[in-house]
Short mmCIF file of C-alpha atoms in Angstrom, two decimals:
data_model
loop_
_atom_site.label_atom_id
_atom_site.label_comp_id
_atom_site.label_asym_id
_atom_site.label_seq_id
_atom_site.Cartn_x
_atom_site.Cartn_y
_atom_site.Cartn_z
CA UNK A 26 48.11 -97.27 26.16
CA UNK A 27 46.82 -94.96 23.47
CA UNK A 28 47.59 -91.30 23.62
CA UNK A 29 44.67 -89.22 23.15
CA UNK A 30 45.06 -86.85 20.14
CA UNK A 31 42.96 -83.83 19.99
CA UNK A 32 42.01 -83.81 15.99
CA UNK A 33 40.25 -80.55 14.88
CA UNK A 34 36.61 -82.21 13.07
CA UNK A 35 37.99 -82.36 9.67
CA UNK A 36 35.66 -79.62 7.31
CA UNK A 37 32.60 -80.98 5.78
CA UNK A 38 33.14 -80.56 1.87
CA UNK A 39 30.50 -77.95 1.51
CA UNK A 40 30.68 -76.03 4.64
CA UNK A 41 31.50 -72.27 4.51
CA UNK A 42 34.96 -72.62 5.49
CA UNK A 43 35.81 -75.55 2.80
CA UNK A 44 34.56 -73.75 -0.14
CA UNK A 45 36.10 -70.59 1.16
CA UNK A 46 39.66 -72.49 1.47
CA UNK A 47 39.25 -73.76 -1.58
CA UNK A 48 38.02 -70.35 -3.45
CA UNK A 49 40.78 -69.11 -1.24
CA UNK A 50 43.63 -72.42 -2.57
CA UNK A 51 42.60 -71.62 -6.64
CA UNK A 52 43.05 -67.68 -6.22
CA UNK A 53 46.68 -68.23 -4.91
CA UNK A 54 47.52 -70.65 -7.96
CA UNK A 55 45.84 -68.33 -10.03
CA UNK A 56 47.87 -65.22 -9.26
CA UNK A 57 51.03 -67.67 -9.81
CA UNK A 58 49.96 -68.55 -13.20
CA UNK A 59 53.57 -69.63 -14.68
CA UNK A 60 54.87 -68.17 -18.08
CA UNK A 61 55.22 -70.61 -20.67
CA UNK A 62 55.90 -69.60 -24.12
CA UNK A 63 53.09 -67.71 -25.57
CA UNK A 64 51.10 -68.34 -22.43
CA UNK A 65 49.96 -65.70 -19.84
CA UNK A 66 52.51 -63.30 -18.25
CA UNK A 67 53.37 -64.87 -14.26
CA UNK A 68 52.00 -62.88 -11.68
CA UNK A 69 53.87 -61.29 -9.00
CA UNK A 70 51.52 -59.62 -6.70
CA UNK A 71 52.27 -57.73 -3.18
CA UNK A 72 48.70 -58.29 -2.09
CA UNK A 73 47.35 -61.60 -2.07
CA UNK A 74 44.07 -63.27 -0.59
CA UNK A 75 44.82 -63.10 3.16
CA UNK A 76 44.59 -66.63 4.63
CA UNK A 77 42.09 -66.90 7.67
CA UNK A 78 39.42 -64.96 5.84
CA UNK A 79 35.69 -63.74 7.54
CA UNK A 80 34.04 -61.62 5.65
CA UNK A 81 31.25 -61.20 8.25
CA UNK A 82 34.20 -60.22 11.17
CA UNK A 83 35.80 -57.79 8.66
CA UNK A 84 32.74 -56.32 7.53
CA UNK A 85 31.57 -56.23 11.49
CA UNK A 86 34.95 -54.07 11.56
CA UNK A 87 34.69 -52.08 8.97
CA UNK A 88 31.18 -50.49 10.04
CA UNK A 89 32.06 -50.00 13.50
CA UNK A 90 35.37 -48.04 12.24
CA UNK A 91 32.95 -45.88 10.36
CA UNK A 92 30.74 -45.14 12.64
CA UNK A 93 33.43 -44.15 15.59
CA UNK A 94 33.66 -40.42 16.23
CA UNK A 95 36.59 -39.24 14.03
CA UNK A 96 36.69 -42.35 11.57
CA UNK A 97 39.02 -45.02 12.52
CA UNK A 98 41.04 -44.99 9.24
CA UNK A 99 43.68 -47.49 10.70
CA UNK A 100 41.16 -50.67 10.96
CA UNK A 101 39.75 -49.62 7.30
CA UNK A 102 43.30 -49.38 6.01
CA UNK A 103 44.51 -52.74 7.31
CA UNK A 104 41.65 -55.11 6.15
CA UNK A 105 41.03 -53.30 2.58
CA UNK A 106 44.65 -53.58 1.96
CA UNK A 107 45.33 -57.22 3.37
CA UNK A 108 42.66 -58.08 1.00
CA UNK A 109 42.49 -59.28 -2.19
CA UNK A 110 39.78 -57.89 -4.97
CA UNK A 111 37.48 -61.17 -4.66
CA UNK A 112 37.61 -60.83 -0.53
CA UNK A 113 36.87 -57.28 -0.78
CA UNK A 114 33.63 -57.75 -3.01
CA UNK A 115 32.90 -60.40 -0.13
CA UNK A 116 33.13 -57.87 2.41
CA UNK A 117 31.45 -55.00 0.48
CA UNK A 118 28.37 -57.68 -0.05
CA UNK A 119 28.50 -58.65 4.13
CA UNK A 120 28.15 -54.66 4.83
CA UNK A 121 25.24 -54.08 2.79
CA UNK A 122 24.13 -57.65 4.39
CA UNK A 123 24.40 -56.20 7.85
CA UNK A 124 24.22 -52.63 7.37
CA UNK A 125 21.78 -51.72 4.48
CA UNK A 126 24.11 -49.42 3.36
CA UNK A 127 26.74 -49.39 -0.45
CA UNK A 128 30.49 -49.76 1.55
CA UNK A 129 31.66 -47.51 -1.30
CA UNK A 130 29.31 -44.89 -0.34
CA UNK A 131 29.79 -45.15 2.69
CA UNK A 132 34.00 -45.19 2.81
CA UNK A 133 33.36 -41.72 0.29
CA UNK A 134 31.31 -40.63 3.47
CA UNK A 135 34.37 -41.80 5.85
CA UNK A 136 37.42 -40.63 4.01
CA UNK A 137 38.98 -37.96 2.14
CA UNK A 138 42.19 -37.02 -0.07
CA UNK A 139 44.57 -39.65 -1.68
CA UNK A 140 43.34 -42.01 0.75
CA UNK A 141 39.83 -42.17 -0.38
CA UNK A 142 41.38 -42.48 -3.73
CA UNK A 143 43.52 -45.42 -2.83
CA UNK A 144 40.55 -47.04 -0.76
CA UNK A 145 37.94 -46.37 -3.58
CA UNK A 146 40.51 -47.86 -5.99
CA UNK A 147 41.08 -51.43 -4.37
CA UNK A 148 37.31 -51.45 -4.31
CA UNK A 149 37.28 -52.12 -7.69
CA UNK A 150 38.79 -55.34 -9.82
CA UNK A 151 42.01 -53.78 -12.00
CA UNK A 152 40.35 -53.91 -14.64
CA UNK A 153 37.36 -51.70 -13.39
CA UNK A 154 40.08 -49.49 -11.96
CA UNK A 155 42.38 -48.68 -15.11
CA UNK A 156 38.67 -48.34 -16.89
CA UNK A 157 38.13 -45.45 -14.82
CA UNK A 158 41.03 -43.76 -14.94
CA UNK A 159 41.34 -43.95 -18.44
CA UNK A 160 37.55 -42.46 -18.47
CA UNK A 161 38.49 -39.77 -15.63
CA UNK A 162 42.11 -39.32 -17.76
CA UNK A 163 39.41 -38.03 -20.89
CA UNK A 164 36.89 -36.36 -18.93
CA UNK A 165 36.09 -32.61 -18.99
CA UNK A 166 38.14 -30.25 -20.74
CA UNK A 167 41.41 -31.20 -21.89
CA UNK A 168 42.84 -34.65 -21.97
CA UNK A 169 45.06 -36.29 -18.81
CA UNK A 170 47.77 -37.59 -21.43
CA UNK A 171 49.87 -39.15 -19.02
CA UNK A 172 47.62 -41.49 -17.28
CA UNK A 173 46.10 -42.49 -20.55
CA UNK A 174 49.40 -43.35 -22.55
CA UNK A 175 50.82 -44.82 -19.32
CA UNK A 176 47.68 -47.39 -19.11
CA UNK A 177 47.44 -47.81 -22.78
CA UNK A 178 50.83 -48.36 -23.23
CA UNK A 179 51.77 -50.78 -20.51
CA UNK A 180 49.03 -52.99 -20.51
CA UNK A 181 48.86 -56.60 -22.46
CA UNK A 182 46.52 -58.10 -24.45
CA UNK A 183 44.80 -60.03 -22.21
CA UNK A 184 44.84 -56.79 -19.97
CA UNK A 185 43.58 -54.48 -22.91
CA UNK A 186 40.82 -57.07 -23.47
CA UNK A 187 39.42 -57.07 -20.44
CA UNK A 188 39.11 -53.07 -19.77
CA UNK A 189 37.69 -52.41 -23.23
CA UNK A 190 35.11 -55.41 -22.17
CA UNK A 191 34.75 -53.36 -18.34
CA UNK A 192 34.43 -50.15 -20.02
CA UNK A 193 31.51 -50.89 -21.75
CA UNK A 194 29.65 -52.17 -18.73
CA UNK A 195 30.62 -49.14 -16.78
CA UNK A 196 30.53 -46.12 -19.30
CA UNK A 197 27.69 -47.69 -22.12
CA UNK A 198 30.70 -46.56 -24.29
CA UNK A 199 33.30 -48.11 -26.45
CA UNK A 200 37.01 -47.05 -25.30
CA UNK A 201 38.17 -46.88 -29.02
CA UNK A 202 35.66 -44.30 -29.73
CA UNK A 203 36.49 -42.15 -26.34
CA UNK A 204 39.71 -42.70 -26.89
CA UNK A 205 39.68 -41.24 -30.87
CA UNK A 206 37.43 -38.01 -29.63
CA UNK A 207 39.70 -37.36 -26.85
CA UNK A 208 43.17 -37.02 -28.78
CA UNK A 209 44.22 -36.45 -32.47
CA UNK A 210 46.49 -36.78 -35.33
CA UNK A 211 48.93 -39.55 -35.04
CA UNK A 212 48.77 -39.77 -31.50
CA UNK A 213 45.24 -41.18 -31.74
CA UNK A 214 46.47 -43.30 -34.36
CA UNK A 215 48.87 -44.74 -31.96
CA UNK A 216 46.71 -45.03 -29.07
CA UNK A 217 43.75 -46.61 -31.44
CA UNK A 218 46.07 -49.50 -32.71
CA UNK A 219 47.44 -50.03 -29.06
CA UNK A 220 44.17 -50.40 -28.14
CA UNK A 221 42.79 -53.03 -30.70
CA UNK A 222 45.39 -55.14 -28.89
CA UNK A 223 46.43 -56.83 -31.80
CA UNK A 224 49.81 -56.99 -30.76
CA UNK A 225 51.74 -60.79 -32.03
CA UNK A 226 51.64 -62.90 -28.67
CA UNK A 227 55.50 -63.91 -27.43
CA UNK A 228 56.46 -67.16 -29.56
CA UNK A 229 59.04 -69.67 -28.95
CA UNK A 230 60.40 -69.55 -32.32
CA UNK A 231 62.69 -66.38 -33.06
CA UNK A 232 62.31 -65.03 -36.61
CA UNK A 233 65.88 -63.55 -37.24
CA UNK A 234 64.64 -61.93 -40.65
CA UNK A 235 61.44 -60.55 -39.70
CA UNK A 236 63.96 -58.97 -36.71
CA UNK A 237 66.01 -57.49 -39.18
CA UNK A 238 63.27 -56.55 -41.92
CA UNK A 239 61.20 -54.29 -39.09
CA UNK A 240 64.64 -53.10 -37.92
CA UNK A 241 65.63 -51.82 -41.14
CA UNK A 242 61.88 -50.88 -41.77
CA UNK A 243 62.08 -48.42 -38.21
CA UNK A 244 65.02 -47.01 -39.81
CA UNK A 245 64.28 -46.40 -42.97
CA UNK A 246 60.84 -44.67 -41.97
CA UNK A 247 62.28 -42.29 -39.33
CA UNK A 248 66.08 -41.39 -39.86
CA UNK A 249 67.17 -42.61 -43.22
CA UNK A 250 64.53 -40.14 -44.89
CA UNK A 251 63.40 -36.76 -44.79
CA UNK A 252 60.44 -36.23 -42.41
CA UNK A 253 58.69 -39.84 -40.73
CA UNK A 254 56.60 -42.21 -41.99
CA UNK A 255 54.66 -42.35 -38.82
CA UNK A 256 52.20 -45.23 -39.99
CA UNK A 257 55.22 -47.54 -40.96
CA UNK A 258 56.36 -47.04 -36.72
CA UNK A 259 52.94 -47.25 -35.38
CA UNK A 260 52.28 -50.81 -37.20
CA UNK A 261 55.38 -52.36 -35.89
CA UNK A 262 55.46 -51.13 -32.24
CA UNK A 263 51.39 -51.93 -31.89
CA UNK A 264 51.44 -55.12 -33.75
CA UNK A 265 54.45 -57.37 -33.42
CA UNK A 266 55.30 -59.37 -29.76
CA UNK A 267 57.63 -57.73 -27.15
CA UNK A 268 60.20 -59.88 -26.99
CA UNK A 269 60.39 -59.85 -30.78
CA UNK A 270 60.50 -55.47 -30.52
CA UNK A 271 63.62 -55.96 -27.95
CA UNK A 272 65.57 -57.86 -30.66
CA UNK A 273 64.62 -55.34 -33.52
CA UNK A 274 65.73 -52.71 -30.64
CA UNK A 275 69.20 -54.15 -30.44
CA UNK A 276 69.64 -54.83 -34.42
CA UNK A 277 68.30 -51.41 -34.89
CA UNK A 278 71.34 -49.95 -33.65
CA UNK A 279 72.96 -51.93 -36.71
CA UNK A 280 71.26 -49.43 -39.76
CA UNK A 281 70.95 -46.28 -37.11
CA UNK A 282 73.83 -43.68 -35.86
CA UNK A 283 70.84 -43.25 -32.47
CA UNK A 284 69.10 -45.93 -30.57
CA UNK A 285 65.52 -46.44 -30.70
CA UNK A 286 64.66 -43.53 -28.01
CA UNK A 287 67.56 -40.70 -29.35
CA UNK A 288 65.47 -41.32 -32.78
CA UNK A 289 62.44 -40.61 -31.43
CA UNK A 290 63.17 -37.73 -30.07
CA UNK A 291 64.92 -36.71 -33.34
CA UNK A 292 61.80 -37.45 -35.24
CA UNK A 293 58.51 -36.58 -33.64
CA UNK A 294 58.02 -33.55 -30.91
CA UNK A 295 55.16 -33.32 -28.26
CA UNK A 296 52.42 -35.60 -26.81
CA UNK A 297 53.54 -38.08 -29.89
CA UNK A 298 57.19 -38.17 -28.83
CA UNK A 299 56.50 -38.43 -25.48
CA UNK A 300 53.89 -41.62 -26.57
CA UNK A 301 56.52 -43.29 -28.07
CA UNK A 302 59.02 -43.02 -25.89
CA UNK A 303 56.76 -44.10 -22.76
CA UNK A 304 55.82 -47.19 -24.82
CA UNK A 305 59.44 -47.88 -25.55
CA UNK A 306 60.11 -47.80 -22.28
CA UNK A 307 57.01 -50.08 -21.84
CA UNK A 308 58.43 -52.45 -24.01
CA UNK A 309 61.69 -52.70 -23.04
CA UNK A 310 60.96 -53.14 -19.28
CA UNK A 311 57.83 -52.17 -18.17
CA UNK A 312 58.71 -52.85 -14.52
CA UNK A 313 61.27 -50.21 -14.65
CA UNK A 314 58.97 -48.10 -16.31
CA UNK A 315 56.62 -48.41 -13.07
CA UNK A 316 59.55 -48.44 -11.23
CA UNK A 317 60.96 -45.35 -12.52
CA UNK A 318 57.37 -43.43 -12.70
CA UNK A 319 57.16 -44.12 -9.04
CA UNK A 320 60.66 -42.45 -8.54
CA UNK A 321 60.23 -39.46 -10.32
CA UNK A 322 56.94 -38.87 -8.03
CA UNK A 323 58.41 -39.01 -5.33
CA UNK A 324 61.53 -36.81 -6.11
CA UNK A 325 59.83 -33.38 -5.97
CA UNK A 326 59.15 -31.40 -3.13
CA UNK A 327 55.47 -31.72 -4.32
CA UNK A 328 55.02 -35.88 -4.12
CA UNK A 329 52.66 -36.97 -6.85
CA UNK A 330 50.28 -38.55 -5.16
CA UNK A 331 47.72 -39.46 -7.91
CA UNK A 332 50.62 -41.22 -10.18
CA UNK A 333 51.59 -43.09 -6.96
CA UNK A 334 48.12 -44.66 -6.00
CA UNK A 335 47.61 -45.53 -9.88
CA UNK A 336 50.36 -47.70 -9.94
CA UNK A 337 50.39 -49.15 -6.75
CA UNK A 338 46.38 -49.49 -7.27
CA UNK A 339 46.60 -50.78 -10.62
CA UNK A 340 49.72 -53.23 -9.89
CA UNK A 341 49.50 -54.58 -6.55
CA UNK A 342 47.79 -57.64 -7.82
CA UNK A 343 49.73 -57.73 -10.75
CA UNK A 344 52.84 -57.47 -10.48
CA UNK A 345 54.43 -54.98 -7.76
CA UNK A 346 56.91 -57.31 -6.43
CA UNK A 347 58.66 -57.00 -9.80
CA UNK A 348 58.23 -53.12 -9.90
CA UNK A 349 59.64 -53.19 -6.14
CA UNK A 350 63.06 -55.34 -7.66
CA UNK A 351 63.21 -52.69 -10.39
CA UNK A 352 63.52 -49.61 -8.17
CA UNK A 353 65.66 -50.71 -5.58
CA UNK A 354 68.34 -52.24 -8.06
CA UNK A 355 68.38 -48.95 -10.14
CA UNK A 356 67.68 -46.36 -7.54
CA UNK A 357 69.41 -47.88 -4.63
CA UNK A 358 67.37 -47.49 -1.80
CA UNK A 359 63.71 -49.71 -1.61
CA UNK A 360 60.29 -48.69 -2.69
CA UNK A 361 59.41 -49.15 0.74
CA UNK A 362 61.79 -46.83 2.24
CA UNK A 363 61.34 -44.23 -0.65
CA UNK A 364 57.28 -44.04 0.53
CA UNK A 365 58.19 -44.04 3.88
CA UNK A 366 60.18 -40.67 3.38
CA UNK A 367 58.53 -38.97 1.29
CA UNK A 368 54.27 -39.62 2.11
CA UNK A 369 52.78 -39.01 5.52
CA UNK A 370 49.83 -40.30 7.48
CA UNK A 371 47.12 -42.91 6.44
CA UNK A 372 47.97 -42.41 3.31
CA UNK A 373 51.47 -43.56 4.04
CA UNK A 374 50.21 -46.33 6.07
CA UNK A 375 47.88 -47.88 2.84
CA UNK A 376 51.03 -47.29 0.35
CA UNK A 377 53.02 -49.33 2.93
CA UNK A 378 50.82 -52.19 3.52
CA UNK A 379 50.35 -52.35 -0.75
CA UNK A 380 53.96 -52.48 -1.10
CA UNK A 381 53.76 -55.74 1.35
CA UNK A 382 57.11 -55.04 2.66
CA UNK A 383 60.67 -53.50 2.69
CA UNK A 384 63.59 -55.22 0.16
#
């Protein structure tokens, strides 16, 4: 005797909830694009598309958590941040479907403080995101240094590319040309060649003389002589590959008394040292350099709260699980633990769910 099997009705190819499994399949493999060579950098993101996704039931959600006397910031929190960019756009598009209402006007209407920030921020793709901040970093009067060197600095090619592209949909503006009214001297030298992204992609061929020619080049524009032949530094850290600028790192050491980062600070003073050094840092290992920005906000008695949502924002897609190895193997306790000490609230609750989990 047969045994009856119950079979779920296998999904017709161009039903809702194929194409959203497959939309859903090609996002995954997409955000675990491997590194080969010169190829793309592998992704290593904390948030990734969640699984069993309705748009309709999350926007349903979403408006009713609005609406409810008081705001119900938990339900927001936990679908916008188990969510990734492409869902969200889904949902925002369901809301205005059902509601006849913007979601981002109406979550500014809902929420306040960091966590509006943080909310507000996953509503955008990364790209939109780091396009703002590096337009909020340069509005008004004076310049937000620190955000814009940390985005300009740590960001790839590809990366670069793509918010330069975004900016000019957003802002009708070129960065380059916000970028060179909003800072001067060599530090908008720096900044401009950073980003023309015309840095050398990574190759699989090591070129030992080239190593030692910009090595002996750093030196003998910065220490060897008397005052720095800033233009000679700027070419070499915008232009040539990162894992070609660790090896002239390392040989530096060979023509100069100080590493890369004690000469820096030797040479140049102000917003210019401080450039270089972050995009040393950035070069180097630019998880740590998340890893360690996050830290440092977190060690005051005032928490940073702005530098913590940009990175966890702007890297959560990216590459946070990286960032998350990074701080706990050099500050010995996990990212995870180090938020849940030191933030409070919704706000705590969002950071937590980003970071997608304790180490």
């Amino acid at each position: 005797m047969q045994r009856a099997t119950t079979e779920t009705p296998p999904l017709h190819l161009h039903s809702p909830q194929h194409l959203r499994k497959m939309a859903l399949v090609s996002e995954i493999l997409t955000k675990l694009t491997l590194s080969y060579g010169g190829e793309r950098e592998p992704k290593c993101p904390t948030v990734v598309p969640a699984y069993d996704f309705n748009p309709e039931e999350d926007s349903a959600k979403i408006e009713t958590a609005i609406k409810t006397k008081g705001v119900d910031e938990q339900t927001i929190i936990d679908i916008l941040t188990r969510r990734s960019c492409s869902q969200r756009s889904e949902i925002a598009f369901e809301y205005e479907k059902r509601s006849k209402k913007d979601l981002v006007s109406a979550l500014k209407g809902a929420l306040s403080g960091s966590l509006e920030h943080l909310i507000l921020g996953l509503m955008k793709s990364t790209a939109q995101y780091d396009a703002s901040e590096l337009k909020s970093s340069m509005k008004g009067l004076g310049t937000d240094e620190e955000s814009l060197t940390e985005i300009v600095c740590s960001r790839n090619n590809e990366e670069l590319k793509e918010i330069k592209k975004v900016y000019r949909e957003m802002f009708k503006k070129e960065l380059e040309k916000d970028v060179s009214g909003d800072t001067s001297g060599d530090v908008a030298k720096l900044l401009l060649a950073l980003v023309q992204a015309k840095r050398d992609e990574p190759s699989n061929v090591v070129d030992y003389e080239k190593i030692d020619n910009d090595a002996r080049a750093l030196y003998e524009a910065g220490v060897k002589r008397k005052g720095t032949d800033v233009t000679t530094w700027i070419s070499i850290f915008s232009e040539r590959s990162v894992p070609h600028l660790q090896k002239v790192f390392d040989r530096y050491k060979r023509y100069s008394p100080y590493d890369i980062k004690e000469s820096i600070r030797k040479e140049v003073k102000g917003d210019l040292e401080k450039s270089f050094l972050t995009l040393v840092e950035c070069l180097e290992n630019k998880h740590l350099y998340f890893a360690s920005k996050l830290s440092d906000a977190m060690k005051s008695k005032s928490v940073k709260e702005k530098v913590i949502t940009r990175i966890m924002v702007s890297r959560c897609e990216v590459d946070l699980m990286k960032v998350r190895a990074e701080f706990k193997k050099n500050f010995g306790k996990s990212l995870y633990q180090t938020i849940f000490e030191h933030t409070k609230g919704d706000y705590q609750r969002a950071l937590l769910n980003l970071c997608g989990g304790d180490d």
